[in-house]
């Protein structure tokens, strides 16, 4: 997903392929198809007609010209906008230690971010305090870390997609976290790709203050200017990447179940409480 985003929306490779092909008297659409698919003409000719038609429909959406903008050269008819024009950034809930009690609600915290970005399922904290409805998140929501305690600033400004946890009915972002809610749902994956770019990370660094504990400025995310393509391309990117994020969510739940099963069976096997046959029986019951 990151590779596709960089190729299409940062390096503009399909657009540049069209420009070069046009200058050389070649078919611009075919050049864009080769770039998008990573295939040669011979390989493309072997594809089923429906796949080739889908690639062609995608290639047509890329302009064949770059124009000047305040972000440098960008594809013609694409727009430079600030994130706040395309999404609302909502900060999380401050909490007290006395509110961290067993509950069906959990806080998504700074520990919910892996170094370099990405979601960690073991960072949740059970929570019994109050919160605003807009601070609740669900699987697939885009969140960004607004605080960091790592010396190398490996977490601050990094994005993650929330993943389900069956142990909790409600997930709420803490003050260290912000949720990015786009104007339309299918823009979410584009914003996630944008937050993973080098350019966005350099921008957030410039908004970071503090020494031992780092803090991201309130307007760091909303004020970031980026290039946004036409909605049809955003939709195609969503269609390509959404199955990846859904698969991550499913595999995470599968891993959780397998871990629980291992932790249940292994001590019993080592103590002799059950034998291999008994383990198989319990495994069958669990499945």
Backbone as JSON, one array per atom type, in Angstrom:
{
  "sequence": "XXXXXXXXXXXXXXXXXXXXXXXXXXXXXXXXXXXXXXXXXXXXXXXXXXXXXXXXXXXXXXXXXXXXXXXXXXXXXXXXXXXXXXXXXXXXXXXXXXXXXXXXXXXXXXXXXXXXXXXXXXXXXXXXXXXXXXXXXXXXXXXXXXXXXXXXXXXXXXXXXXXXXXXXXXXXXXXXXXXXXXXXXXXXXXXXXXXXXXXXXXXXXXXXXXXXXXXXXXXXXXXXXXXXXXXXXXXXXXXXXXXXXXXXXXXXXXXXXXXXXXXXXXXXXXXXXXXXXXXXXXXXXXX",
  "N": [[0.84, -1.2, 0.0], [1.95, 1.22, 0.81], [3.94, 1.44, -1.13], [2.49, 1.67, -3.52], [1.14, 4.07, -3.02], [3.29, 5.9, -2.88], [4.35, 5.7, -5.47], [2.17, 6.52, -7.11], [1.14, 8.96, -6.0], [3.13, 10.52, -4.89], [5.62, 10.36, -6.29], [4.51, 10.46, -8.78], [4.6, 8.6, -10.9], [3.01, 7.19, -12.94], [1.99, 9.41, -14.36], [4.33, 10.68, -15.24], [5.28, 8.66, -16.87], [3.39, 8.72, -18.9], [3.89, 11.27, -19.97], [6.52, 10.99, -20.95], [6.14, 8.96, -22.85], [4.43, 10.23, -24.64], [6.09, 12.24, -25.61], [7.85, 10.68, -27.02], [6.37, 9.72, -29.07], [4.79, 7.52, -28.48], [2.22, 5.32, -27.12], [0.53, 6.85, -24.61], [-1.3, 5.86, -22.66], [-0.78, 3.12, -22.61], [1.82, 3.15, -21.66], [1.41, 4.14, -19.08], [-0.09, 2.03, -18.05], [1.82, -0.02, -18.02], [3.53, 1.02, -16.05], [1.83, 1.15, -13.78], [1.13, -1.54, -13.41], [3.56, -2.86, -13.37], [4.42, -4.57, -15.32], [5.62, -5.99, -18.42], [4.98, -5.32, -21.95], [4.56, -7.78, -23.22], [3.84, -9.42, -21.06], [1.52, -8.11, -20.28], [-0.12, -8.64, -22.45], [-0.82, -11.22, -21.98], [-2.63, -11.18, -19.98], [-5.92, -11.69, -18.56], [-8.84, -10.37, -20.18], [-10.55, -8.82, -18.57], [-8.91, -7.99, -16.45], [-7.03, -6.47, -17.81], [-8.68, -4.49, -18.79], [-9.42, -3.25, -16.42], [-6.98, -2.19, -15.55], [-6.54, -0.43, -17.65], [-8.67, 1.35, -17.29], [-7.87, 2.52, -14.92], [-5.44, 3.71, -15.66], [-6.28, 5.68, -17.45], [-7.25, 7.65, -15.81], [-5.12, 9.08, -14.85], [-3.5, 12.19, -15.33], [-1.75, 13.63, -18.22], [0.13, 15.53, -17.92], [2.21, 17.8, -16.11], [1.92, 20.48, -13.81], [2.76, 23.76, -12.49], [2.69, 24.45, -8.96], [2.07, 25.47, -5.53], [3.23, 23.43, -4.23], [5.21, 22.6, -5.85], [5.84, 20.87, -8.97], [2.92, 19.31, -10.04], [0.44, 16.82, -10.94], [-1.74, 17.78, -13.59], [-4.83, 19.37, -12.9], [-5.06, 18.17, -10.43], [-5.31, 18.95, -6.94], [-3.92, 21.18, -4.49], [-4.34, 20.97, -1.13], [-5.1, 21.68, 2.32], [-4.98, 19.39, 5.07], [-7.01, 19.89, 6.88], [-9.05, 20.75, 5.29], [-10.01, 18.48, 4.25], [-10.46, 16.7, 6.25], [-11.33, 16.12, 9.72], [-9.57, 16.71, 12.66], [-9.35, 15.18, 15.73], [-8.6, 15.42, 19.07], [-7.67, 13.22, 21.82], [-8.87, 11.88, 25.02], [-8.08, 13.2, 28.2], [-6.92, 11.61, 31.17], [-7.16, 10.13, 34.48], [-5.16, 8.21, 36.75], [-6.74, 6.77, 38.53], [-8.91, 6.16, 37.04], [-8.3, 4.03, 35.54], [-9.43, 1.2, 35.5], [-10.74, -2.2, 35.57], [-12.85, -2.81, 32.8], [-15.33, -2.63, 30.16], [-14.57, -0.86, 28.36], [-11.8, 0.65, 26.73], [-8.75, 2.54, 26.65], [-7.09, 3.82, 23.83], [-3.8, 4.21, 23.57], [-0.56, 5.9, 23.71], [1.11, 3.73, 23.73], [-0.1, 2.11, 21.95], [0.98, 2.41, 19.52], [3.35, 1.23, 17.19], [6.92, 1.49, 16.95], [7.9, 3.72, 14.47], [5.45, 3.64, 13.31], [2.16, 2.18, 12.81], [-0.12, -0.22, 14.28], [-0.4, -1.4, 17.64], [-1.74, -4.05, 19.39], [-1.49, -4.56, 22.06], [-1.43, -2.28, 23.55], [-3.59, -1.2, 24.85], [-5.58, 0.25, 27.53], [-7.68, -0.56, 30.15], [-10.58, 1.33, 30.99], [-12.6, 3.51, 32.93], [-13.64, 6.03, 32.96], [-15.29, 9.11, 31.81], [-16.07, 10.19, 28.44], [-16.1, 11.92, 25.26], [-18.43, 11.36, 22.57], [-17.23, 11.65, 20.02], [-14.64, 10.94, 20.52], [-14.46, 8.26, 20.57], [-13.31, 5.35, 18.91], [-13.19, 3.01, 16.15], [-12.5, -0.17, 14.57], [-10.31, 0.27, 11.86], [-10.25, 3.02, 11.89], [-8.29, 5.97, 11.42], [-5.5, 6.93, 13.22], [-3.19, 9.18, 14.88], [-0.09, 9.65, 16.52], [0.42, 11.99, 19.08], [2.2, 12.52, 21.02], [5.42, 11.64, 22.44], [7.87, 9.54, 23.88], [10.2, 8.42, 23.16], [13.69, 8.62, 22.48], [14.55, 8.94, 19.88], [12.4, 9.96, 18.56], [10.53, 8.15, 17.45], [7.85, 7.63, 17.35], [6.09, 9.85, 17.48], [3.84, 11.71, 15.49], [3.43, 9.58, 13.86], [1.36, 7.33, 11.94], [-1.47, 5.07, 12.44], [-3.73, 2.33, 11.96], [-6.66, 1.57, 13.61], [-7.32, -1.51, 15.27], [-9.59, -4.19, 15.81], [-10.57, -5.34, 19.1], [-11.75, -7.98, 20.81], [-12.11, -8.06, 23.53], [-13.08, -5.72, 24.45], [-15.83, -3.45, 24.35], [-15.9, -0.82, 23.66], [-13.62, 1.55, 22.32], [-11.48, 4.17, 23.12], [-9.75, 7.14, 22.34], [-6.77, 8.32, 23.89], [-5.34, 11.33, 25.4], [-2.87, 11.53, 24.2], [-3.21, 10.89, 21.63], [-4.64, 11.38, 18.37], [-7.57, 11.27, 16.34], [-8.19, 10.99, 12.89], [-10.67, 12.09, 10.95], [-11.98, 11.71, 7.89], [-13.65, 13.66, 5.27], [-15.08, 12.02, 3.59], [-15.47, 8.51, 3.8], [-13.9, 6.9, 2.1], [-11.62, 8.26, 1.65], [-9.92, 7.81, 3.66], [-7.82, 5.83, 3.55], [-6.11, 7.04, 1.77], [-5.27, 9.25, 3.24], [-3.93, 7.9, 5.24], [-1.8, 6.81, 3.78], [-0.61, 9.21, 3.05], [0.21, 10.22, 5.55], [2.27, 8.51, 6.06], [4.35, 9.3, 4.5], [7.65, 10.59, 3.77], [7.76, 13.34, 3.55], [5.55, 14.25, 5.08], [6.31, 13.34, 7.6], [8.63, 14.83, 8.06], [7.48, 17.32, 8.19], [5.88, 17.12, 10.53], [7.9, 16.84, 12.41], [8.92, 19.41, 12.51], [6.99, 20.68, 13.94], [7.23, 19.77, 16.44], [7.78, 19.88, 19.94], [9.63, 20.05, 23.07], [11.73, 18.05, 25.29], [12.5, 15.66, 27.04], [9.9, 14.52, 27.01], [8.11, 14.53, 24.09], [5.99, 16.72, 22.23], [3.4, 17.16, 19.88], [2.45, 19.89, 17.9], [-0.8, 21.41, 18.03], [-1.93, 22.13, 15.55], [-0.43, 20.78, 13.71], [-1.1, 18.52, 12.09], [-3.68, 19.28, 10.88], [-2.89, 21.6, 9.41], [-1.22, 20.75, 7.41], [-0.21, 20.81, 4.07], [-1.08, 19.15, 1.08], [-1.02, 17.15, -1.93], [-3.94, 16.35, -3.63], [-5.63, 13.96, -5.5], [-8.11, 13.52, -8.17], [-11.38, 12.39, -7.13], [-12.17, 9.81, -8.25], [-9.68, 8.45, -8.53], [-8.85, 8.36, -5.88], [-10.8, 6.65, -4.95], [-10.18, 4.28, -6.31], [-7.66, 3.72, -5.25], [-8.47, 3.24, -2.63], [-10.05, 0.93, -3.03], [-8.09, -0.89, -3.77], [-6.39, -1.0, -1.54], [-7.96, -1.38, 0.78], [-8.73, -4.15, 1.2], [-6.27, -5.07, 2.15], [-5.94, -3.83, 4.66], [-8.18, -4.86, 5.97], [-7.5, -7.53, 6.0], [-5.27, -7.44, 7.68], [-6.52, -6.84, 10.09], [-8.09, -9.15, 10.43], [-6.12, -11.15, 10.54], [-4.75, -10.37, 12.8], [-6.64, -10.87, 14.81], [-6.82, -13.62, 14.48], [-4.23, -14.37, 15.25], [-4.33, -13.57, 17.92], [-6.18, -15.42, 18.97], [-4.83, -17.83, 18.54], [-2.59, -17.43, 20.13], [-3.76, -17.3, 22.66], [-4.75, -19.89, 22.81], [-2.37, -21.38, 22.74], [-1.15, -20.47, 25.13], [-2.92, -21.52, 26.93], [-2.85, -24.3, 26.56], [-0.12, -25.13, 26.61], [1.11, -24.99, 29.32], [-0.4, -27.04, 30.54], [0.3, -29.27, 29.05], [3.04, -29.42, 29.64], [2.97, -29.88, 32.38], [1.84, -32.32, 32.48], [-0.83, -32.58, 32.83], [-2.58, -32.85, 30.72], [-2.37, -34.96, 27.79], [-0.97, -35.38, 24.46], [-3.08, -36.29, 22.91], [-5.23, -35.4, 24.4], [-4.81, -32.69, 24.13], [-5.32, -32.37, 21.45], [-8.05, -32.89, 21.45], [-9.03, -30.74, 23.0], [-8.26, -28.69, 21.34], [-9.85, -29.15, 19.11], [-12.36, -28.66, 20.24], [-12.09, -25.96, 20.84], [-11.84, -24.84, 18.3]],
  "CA": [[0.0, 0.0, 0.0], [2.86, 2.37, 0.85], [4.65, 1.52, -2.4], [1.55, 2.2, -4.51], [0.9, 5.49, -2.71], [4.48, 6.68, -3.26], [4.45, 5.71, -6.93], [1.09, 7.26, -7.74], [0.77, 10.25, -5.45], [4.31, 11.29, -4.46], [6.55, 10.42, -7.43], [3.69, 10.66, -9.98], [5.22, 7.77, -11.94], [2.16, 6.99, -14.12], [1.91, 10.67, -15.1], [5.61, 10.88, -15.92], [5.36, 7.66, -17.94], [2.58, 9.23, -20.0], [4.58, 12.41, -20.57], [7.66, 10.48, -21.72], [5.62, 8.22, -24.01], [3.89, 11.23, -25.58], [7.24, 12.91, -26.23], [8.51, 9.71, -27.9], [5.43, 9.27, -30.07], [4.24, 6.23, -28.09], [0.89, 5.35, -26.52], [0.63, 7.24, -23.19], [-2.08, 4.99, -21.78], [-0.06, 1.85, -22.47], [2.97, 3.42, -20.79], [0.9, 4.22, -17.7], [-0.48, 0.67, -17.64], [3.06, -0.73, -17.68], [4.01, 1.55, -14.78], [0.9, 0.77, -12.72], [1.14, -3.0, -13.22], [4.92, -3.39, -13.25], [4.54, -5.65, -16.3], [6.02, -5.65, -19.79], [3.89, -5.46, -22.92], [4.31, -9.2, -23.44], [3.09, -9.92, -19.9], [0.19, -7.52, -20.32], [-0.9, -9.32, -23.49], [-1.24, -12.52, -21.46], [-3.61, -10.99, -18.92], [-7.34, -11.78, -18.93], [-9.35, -9.1, -20.69], [-11.13, -8.0, -17.52], [-7.82, -7.36, -15.71], [-6.45, -5.44, -18.67], [-9.66, -3.4, -18.84], [-9.34, -2.54, -15.14], [-5.74, -1.41, -15.59], [-6.75, 0.66, -18.6], [-9.56, 2.32, -16.65], [-7.07, 3.24, -13.93], [-4.44, 4.52, -16.37], [-6.95, 6.82, -18.07], [-7.52, 8.67, -14.79], [-3.91, 9.88, -14.59], [-3.24, 13.22, -16.35], [-0.5, 13.47, -18.99], [0.82, 16.83, -17.85], [2.52, 18.35, -14.79], [1.8, 21.94, -13.78], [3.33, 24.4, -11.3], [1.81, 24.71, -7.82], [2.85, 25.83, -4.35], [3.94, 22.22, -3.8], [6.06, 22.21, -6.96], [5.13, 20.3, -10.1], [1.93, 18.3, -9.68], [-0.4, 16.46, -12.09], [-2.75, 18.77, -13.98], [-6.18, 19.25, -12.35], [-5.02, 17.75, -9.03], [-5.37, 20.14, -6.1], [-3.17, 21.28, -3.23], [-5.26, 21.33, -0.05], [-4.68, 21.33, 3.67], [-5.73, 18.26, 5.61], [-8.22, 20.36, 7.56], [-10.1, 20.91, 4.28], [-10.43, 17.15, 3.85], [-10.7, 15.84, 7.41], [-11.37, 16.75, 11.04], [-8.63, 16.1, 13.6], [-9.94, 15.22, 17.07], [-7.69, 14.95, 20.12], [-8.26, 12.26, 22.73], [-9.33, 12.18, 26.37], [-7.13, 13.14, 29.32], [-7.46, 10.67, 32.16], [-6.45, 9.98, 35.74], [-4.81, 6.81, 37.02], [-7.84, 6.1, 39.24], [-9.92, 5.76, 36.05], [-7.81, 2.84, 34.84], [-9.98, 0.05, 36.2], [-11.36, -3.18, 34.66], [-14.02, -2.25, 32.14], [-15.55, -3.05, 28.77], [-14.04, 0.25, 27.57], [-10.34, 0.75, 26.84], [-8.09, 3.68, 26.03], [-6.04, 3.65, 22.84], [-2.77, 5.08, 24.12], [0.71, 6.0, 22.99], [1.65, 2.37, 23.61], [-0.81, 1.43, 20.87], [1.74, 2.66, 18.28], [4.67, 0.63, 17.03], [7.95, 2.46, 16.53], [7.86, 3.88, 13.03], [4.08, 3.63, 12.85], [1.47, 0.89, 12.85], [-0.91, -0.41, 15.49], [-0.09, -2.48, 18.58], [-2.96, -4.44, 20.11], [-1.23, -4.72, 23.5], [-1.25, -0.97, 24.18], [-4.85, -0.72, 25.41], [-5.72, 0.32, 28.98], [-9.08, -0.54, 30.57], [-10.89, 2.71, 31.4], [-13.97, 3.65, 33.44], [-14.01, 7.44, 32.97], [-16.17, 9.63, 30.79], [-15.44, 10.64, 27.21], [-17.04, 12.44, 24.27], [-18.7, 10.38, 21.51], [-16.28, 11.77, 18.9], [-13.34, 10.38, 20.92], [-14.51, 6.8, 20.43], [-12.82, 4.88, 17.61], [-13.52, 1.63, 15.81], [-11.53, -0.78, 13.67], [-10.16, 0.96, 10.58], [-10.07, 4.46, 12.05], [-6.92, 6.46, 11.31], [-5.04, 7.69, 14.38], [-1.82, 9.68, 14.82], [0.49, 9.9, 17.84], [0.69, 13.41, 19.33], [3.21, 12.59, 22.09], [6.47, 10.63, 22.27], [8.88, 9.46, 24.94], [11.41, 7.79, 22.62], [14.71, 9.62, 22.21], [14.7, 9.13, 18.44], [11.11, 10.42, 18.04], [10.09, 7.07, 16.56], [6.4, 7.45, 17.42], [5.33, 11.09, 17.3], [3.47, 12.0, 14.11], [3.27, 8.35, 13.08], [-0.05, 6.91, 11.83], [-1.85, 3.67, 12.64], [-5.14, 2.0, 11.78], [-7.18, 0.86, 14.78], [-7.69, -2.91, 15.05], [-10.58, -4.7, 16.77], [-10.2, -6.16, 20.25], [-13.02, -8.52, 21.31], [-12.19, -7.92, 24.98], [-13.66, -4.42, 24.79], [-16.94, -3.0, 23.52], [-15.64, 0.54, 23.22], [-12.24, 2.01, 22.32], [-11.46, 5.63, 23.23], [-8.38, 7.63, 22.22], [-6.27, 9.12, 25.01], [-4.87, 12.67, 25.03], [-1.65, 11.4, 23.4], [-3.6, 10.38, 20.32], [-5.7, 12.09, 17.64], [-8.2, 10.51, 15.26], [-8.37, 11.8, 11.68], [-11.93, 11.67, 10.34], [-12.09, 12.36, 6.58], [-14.97, 14.12, 4.83], [-15.75, 10.81, 3.12], [-14.77, 7.34, 4.33], [-12.97, 6.3, 1.15], [-10.4, 9.07, 1.65], [-9.13, 7.42, 4.85], [-6.58, 5.13, 3.21], [-5.23, 8.02, 1.15], [-4.67, 10.03, 4.33], [-2.96, 7.03, 5.91], [-0.61, 6.8, 2.92], [-0.01, 10.54, 3.15], [0.88, 10.33, 6.85], [3.45, 7.65, 6.05], [5.39, 9.83, 3.61], [8.8, 11.31, 4.34], [7.42, 14.76, 3.6], [4.67, 14.48, 6.22], [7.08, 13.13, 8.82], [9.49, 16.0, 8.24], [6.59, 18.42, 8.6], [5.51, 16.96, 11.95], [9.09, 17.11, 13.22], [9.06, 20.87, 12.67], [5.95, 21.11, 14.87], [7.45, 19.04, 17.69], [8.48, 20.6, 21.0], [9.91, 19.24, 24.25], [13.01, 17.36, 25.35], [12.27, 14.28, 27.5], [8.61, 14.15, 26.42], [7.86, 15.33, 22.9], [4.59, 17.02, 21.97], [3.12, 17.64, 18.53], [1.58, 21.05, 17.92], [-2.21, 21.14, 17.76], [-2.26, 22.33, 14.14], [0.55, 20.1, 12.86], [-1.78, 17.7, 11.09], [-4.66, 20.03, 10.08], [-2.31, 22.62, 8.54], [-0.32, 20.17, 6.41], [-0.68, 20.91, 2.68], [-0.72, 17.98, 0.29], [-1.65, 17.03, -3.25], [-5.06, 15.42, -3.65], [-6.08, 13.66, -6.87], [-9.56, 13.46, -8.34], [-11.99, 11.37, -6.3], [-12.11, 8.46, -8.81], [-8.4, 7.81, -8.21], [-8.9, 8.07, -4.45], [-11.65, 5.47, -4.79], [-9.44, 3.11, -6.79], [-6.64, 3.43, -4.24], [-9.19, 2.64, -1.51], [-10.44, -0.43, -3.41], [-6.89, -1.74, -3.8], [-5.73, -1.12, -0.23], [-8.85, -1.75, 1.87], [-8.58, -5.57, 1.55], [-5.03, -5.27, 2.91], [-6.2, -3.44, 6.04], [-9.13, -5.82, 6.52], [-6.74, -8.75, 6.23], [-4.46, -7.21, 8.88], [-7.43, -6.94, 11.23], [-8.47, -10.56, 10.57], [-4.93, -11.94, 10.95], [-4.45, -10.01, 14.19], [-7.58, -11.62, 15.64], [-6.41, -15.03, 14.39], [-3.04, -14.5, 16.08], [-4.76, -13.47, 19.32], [-6.81, -16.69, 19.34], [-3.78, -18.86, 18.58], [-1.77, -17.14, 21.31], [-4.56, -17.71, 23.82], [-4.79, -21.36, 22.8], [-1.02, -21.83, 23.13], [-0.92, -20.18, 26.54], [-3.8, -22.39, 27.71], [-2.48, -25.71, 26.42], [1.29, -25.44, 26.88], [1.36, -25.35, 30.72], [-1.05, -28.31, 30.84], [1.12, -30.3, 28.43], [4.31, -29.52, 30.37], [2.72, -30.43, 33.72], [1.29, -33.67, 32.34], [-2.28, -32.57, 33.1], [-3.17, -33.46, 29.53], [-1.39, -35.47, 26.84], [-1.16, -34.84, 23.12], [-4.44, -36.63, 22.49], [-6.12, -34.47, 25.1], [-4.62, -31.37, 23.54], [-6.05, -32.37, 20.18], [-9.48, -32.81, 21.77], [-9.33, -29.37, 23.41], [-8.1, -27.85, 20.17], [-11.06, -29.34, 18.31], [-13.44, -27.96, 20.93], [-11.86, -24.53, 20.71], [-12.11, -24.46, 16.92]],
  "C": [[0.88, 1.26, 0.0], [3.55, 2.56, -0.5], [3.76, 2.1, -3.49], [1.34, 3.69, -4.28], [2.08, 6.33, -3.19], [4.58, 6.8, -4.78], [3.42, 6.62, -7.57], [1.01, 8.72, -7.31], [1.93, 11.09, -4.91], [5.27, 11.46, -5.64], [5.83, 10.63, -8.76], [4.21, 9.82, -11.16], [4.31, 7.5, -13.14], [2.04, 8.24, -14.99], [3.19, 10.89, -15.89], [5.79, 9.87, -17.06], [4.55, 8.11, -19.15], [3.29, 10.37, -20.73], [5.72, 11.93, -21.46], [7.19, 9.75, -22.98], [5.11, 9.19, -25.08], [5.02, 11.93, -26.33], [7.94, 12.0, -27.25], [7.57, 9.14, -28.96], [4.83, 7.9, -29.76], [2.87, 6.42, -27.43], [1.0, 5.69, -25.03], [-0.11, 6.3, -22.25], [-1.36, 3.66, -21.54], [1.15, 2.01, -21.55], [2.55, 3.49, -19.33], [0.51, 2.85, -17.18], [0.75, -0.13, -17.24], [3.58, -0.28, -16.31], [3.14, 1.09, -13.62], [1.02, -0.71, -12.39], [2.51, -3.57, -12.94], [5.19, -4.52, -14.23], [5.01, -5.12, -17.65], [4.82, -5.79, -20.71], [3.55, -6.93, -23.16], [3.49, -9.79, -22.29], [1.67, -9.37, -19.88], [-0.71, -8.23, -21.33], [-1.41, -10.68, -23.03], [-2.33, -12.4, -20.4], [-5.02, -11.23, -19.43], [-7.87, -10.4, -19.3], [-9.91, -8.21, -19.6], [-10.06, -7.3, -16.69], [-7.2, -6.23, -16.51], [-7.39, -4.23, -18.75], [-9.61, -2.58, -17.56], [-8.09, -1.67, -15.08], [-5.88, -0.21, -16.52], [-7.61, 1.76, -18.0], [-8.83, 3.14, -15.6], [-6.09, 4.19, -14.61], [-5.06, 5.79, -16.97], [-7.14, 7.97, -17.09], [-6.29, 9.54, -14.48], [-3.72, 10.91, -15.69], [-1.94, 12.93, -17.1], [0.3, 14.76, -19.02], [1.06, 17.2, -16.39], [2.46, 19.86, -14.86], [2.39, 22.47, -12.48], [2.26, 24.58, -10.22], [2.69, 25.13, -6.64], [3.56, 24.63, -3.74], [4.89, 21.73, -4.89], [5.24, 21.68, -8.1], [4.18, 19.2, -9.63], [1.11, 17.97, -10.93], [-1.49, 17.5, -12.34], [-4.12, 18.38, -13.42], [-6.21, 18.61, -10.95], [-4.9, 19.03, -8.18], [-4.48, 20.04, -4.87], [-4.14, 21.77, -2.16], [-4.62, 21.02, 1.29], [-5.55, 20.19, 4.18], [-7.02, 18.72, 6.27], [-9.36, 20.65, 6.59], [-10.71, 19.56, 3.92], [-10.79, 16.25, 5.03], [-10.74, 16.69, 8.68], [-10.41, 15.98, 11.95], [-9.15, 16.28, 15.01], [-8.96, 14.62, 18.08], [-8.44, 14.07, 21.12], [-8.52, 12.79, 24.13], [-8.17, 12.14, 27.38], [-7.75, 12.27, 30.4], [-6.59, 10.66, 33.41], [-6.2, 8.5, 36.0], [-5.93, 6.06, 37.72], [-8.93, 5.63, 38.28], [-9.5, 4.53, 35.26], [-8.19, 1.59, 35.64], [-10.59, -0.92, 35.19], [-12.68, -2.67, 34.11], [-14.18, -2.86, 30.76], [-15.1, -1.96, 27.81], [-12.53, 0.32, 27.78], [-9.84, 2.01, 26.14], [-7.07, 3.2, 25.0], [-4.97, 4.68, 23.19], [-1.54, 5.18, 23.22], [1.33, 4.63, 22.78], [0.96, 1.56, 22.53], [-0.11, 1.63, 19.52], [3.05, 1.89, 18.3], [5.67, 1.73, 16.66], [7.96, 2.52, 15.0], [6.45, 3.87, 12.45], [3.48, 2.24, 12.82], [0.87, 0.66, 14.23], [-0.42, -1.59, 16.32], [-1.33, -2.8, 19.4], [-2.75, -4.53, 21.62], [-1.09, -3.38, 24.22], [-2.51, -0.41, 24.83], [-4.83, -0.71, 26.93], [-7.2, 0.39, 29.33], [-9.39, 0.78, 31.26], [-12.36, 2.81, 31.82], [-14.46, 5.1, 33.44], [-14.95, 7.82, 31.84], [-15.37, 10.04, 29.55], [-16.52, 11.15, 26.26], [-17.25, 11.41, 23.17], [-17.69, 10.43, 20.37], [-14.89, 11.24, 19.23], [-13.33, 8.85, 20.88], [-14.08, 6.42, 19.02], [-13.21, 3.43, 17.41], [-12.44, 1.12, 14.86], [-11.51, -0.04, 12.33], [-10.01, 2.45, 10.69], [-8.59, 4.82, 12.01], [-6.57, 7.3, 12.52], [-3.58, 8.1, 14.2], [-1.34, 10.0, 16.22], [0.87, 11.37, 17.98], [1.72, 13.6, 20.46], [4.24, 11.5, 21.84], [7.43, 10.68, 23.45], [10.13, 8.76, 24.46], [12.41, 8.87, 22.24], [14.84, 9.93, 20.72], [13.42, 9.63, 17.78], [10.54, 9.42, 17.04], [8.58, 6.92, 16.49], [5.63, 8.7, 17.06], [5.09, 11.38, 15.82], [3.24, 10.77, 13.26], [1.8, 7.92, 13.07], [-0.23, 5.43, 12.16], [-3.33, 3.53, 12.33], [-5.59, 1.16, 12.97], [-7.61, -0.55, 14.39], [-8.64, -3.35, 16.16], [-9.92, -5.41, 17.95], [-11.49, -6.67, 20.89], [-13.18, -8.41, 22.82], [-12.89, -6.63, 25.41], [-14.78, -4.06, 23.81], [-16.68, -1.61, 22.93], [-14.14, 0.84, 23.32], [-12.26, 3.54, 22.25], [-10.01, 6.11, 23.14], [-8.01, 8.48, 23.43], [-5.74, 10.45, 24.48], [-3.62, 12.63, 24.15], [-1.94, 11.07, 21.94], [-4.66, 11.29, 19.69], [-6.27, 11.16, 16.58], [-8.44, 11.47, 14.1], [-9.62, 11.29, 10.97], [-12.12, 12.41, 9.01], [-13.52, 12.74, 6.22], [-15.76, 12.99, 4.19], [-14.85, 9.61, 3.43], [-13.68, 6.82, 3.4], [-11.69, 7.12, 0.99], [-9.43, 8.64, 2.75], [-7.8, 6.78, 4.48], [-5.59, 6.06, 2.52], [-4.52, 8.84, 2.23], [-3.66, 9.21, 5.11], [-1.66, 6.97, 5.09], [0.14, 8.12, 3.0], [0.78, 10.69, 4.44], [2.13, 9.48, 6.94], [4.6, 8.22, 5.21], [6.49, 10.55, 4.38], [8.46, 12.78, 4.53], [6.54, 15.09, 4.81], [5.44, 14.34, 7.53], [8.04, 14.28, 9.1], [8.68, 17.2, 8.71], [6.26, 18.3, 10.09], [6.71, 17.2, 12.86], [9.24, 18.6, 13.5], [8.03, 21.44, 13.64], [6.12, 20.47, 16.25], [8.24, 19.88, 18.69], [8.72, 19.66, 22.18], [11.25, 18.56, 24.16], [12.8, 15.9, 25.76], [10.97, 13.73, 26.93], [8.33, 15.1, 25.26], [6.36, 15.53, 22.7], [4.45, 17.59, 20.56], [2.15, 18.81, 18.62], [0.17, 20.72, 17.46], [-2.54, 21.19, 16.26], [-1.32, 21.61, 13.18], [-0.11, 19.3, 11.74], [-2.76, 18.52, 10.26], [-4.04, 20.99, 9.07], [-1.39, 22.06, 7.46], [-0.95, 20.25, 5.02], [-0.19, 19.71, 1.88], [-1.47, 18.0, -1.03], [-2.75, 15.98, -3.18], [-5.52, 15.21, -5.09], [-7.6, 13.78, -6.98], [-10.11, 12.29, -7.53], [-11.96, 9.97, -6.93], [-10.81, 7.72, -8.52], [-8.3, 7.48, -6.73], [-9.69, 6.79, -4.21], [-10.92, 4.2, -5.22], [-8.36, 2.72, -5.79], [-7.28, 2.76, -3.03], [-9.54, 1.18, -1.83], [-9.26, -1.4, -3.4], [-6.38, -2.02, -2.4], [-6.65, -1.59, 0.89], [-8.78, -3.25, 2.21], [-7.33, -5.87, 2.36], [-5.28, -4.96, 4.38], [-7.19, -4.38, 6.72], [-8.42, -7.13, 6.85], [-5.87, -8.63, 7.48], [-5.32, -7.4, 10.13], [-7.79, -8.41, 11.5], [-7.28, -11.4, 11.08], [-4.54, -11.63, 12.39], [-5.36, -10.77, 15.14], [-7.23, -13.11, 15.64], [-5.19, -15.29, 15.28], [-3.4, -14.46, 17.56], [-5.34, -14.8, 19.8], [-5.77, -17.79, 19.48], [-2.88, -18.68, 19.8], [-2.47, -17.6, 22.58], [-4.59, -19.23, 23.93], [-3.45, -21.95, 23.24], [-0.8, -21.66, 24.63], [-1.8, -21.04, 27.46], [-3.29, -23.82, 27.71], [-1.06, -26.02, 26.88], [1.58, -25.78, 28.34], [0.77, -26.72, 31.1], [-0.27, -29.48, 30.24], [2.41, -30.52, 29.21], [4.12, -30.15, 31.75], [2.19, -31.85, 33.68], [-0.19, -33.75, 32.62], [-3.07, -33.13, 31.92], [-2.04, -33.98, 28.65], [-1.72, -34.92, 25.45], [-2.56, -35.11, 22.62], [-5.45, -35.68, 23.14], [-6.02, -33.07, 24.54], [-5.37, -31.26, 22.22], [-7.55, -32.19, 20.41], [-9.87, -31.39, 22.15], [-9.23, -28.41, 22.25], [-9.34, -27.94, 19.29], [-12.24, -28.6, 18.92], [-13.33, -26.45, 20.75], [-12.22, -24.03, 19.31], [-13.62, -24.51, 16.65]]
}
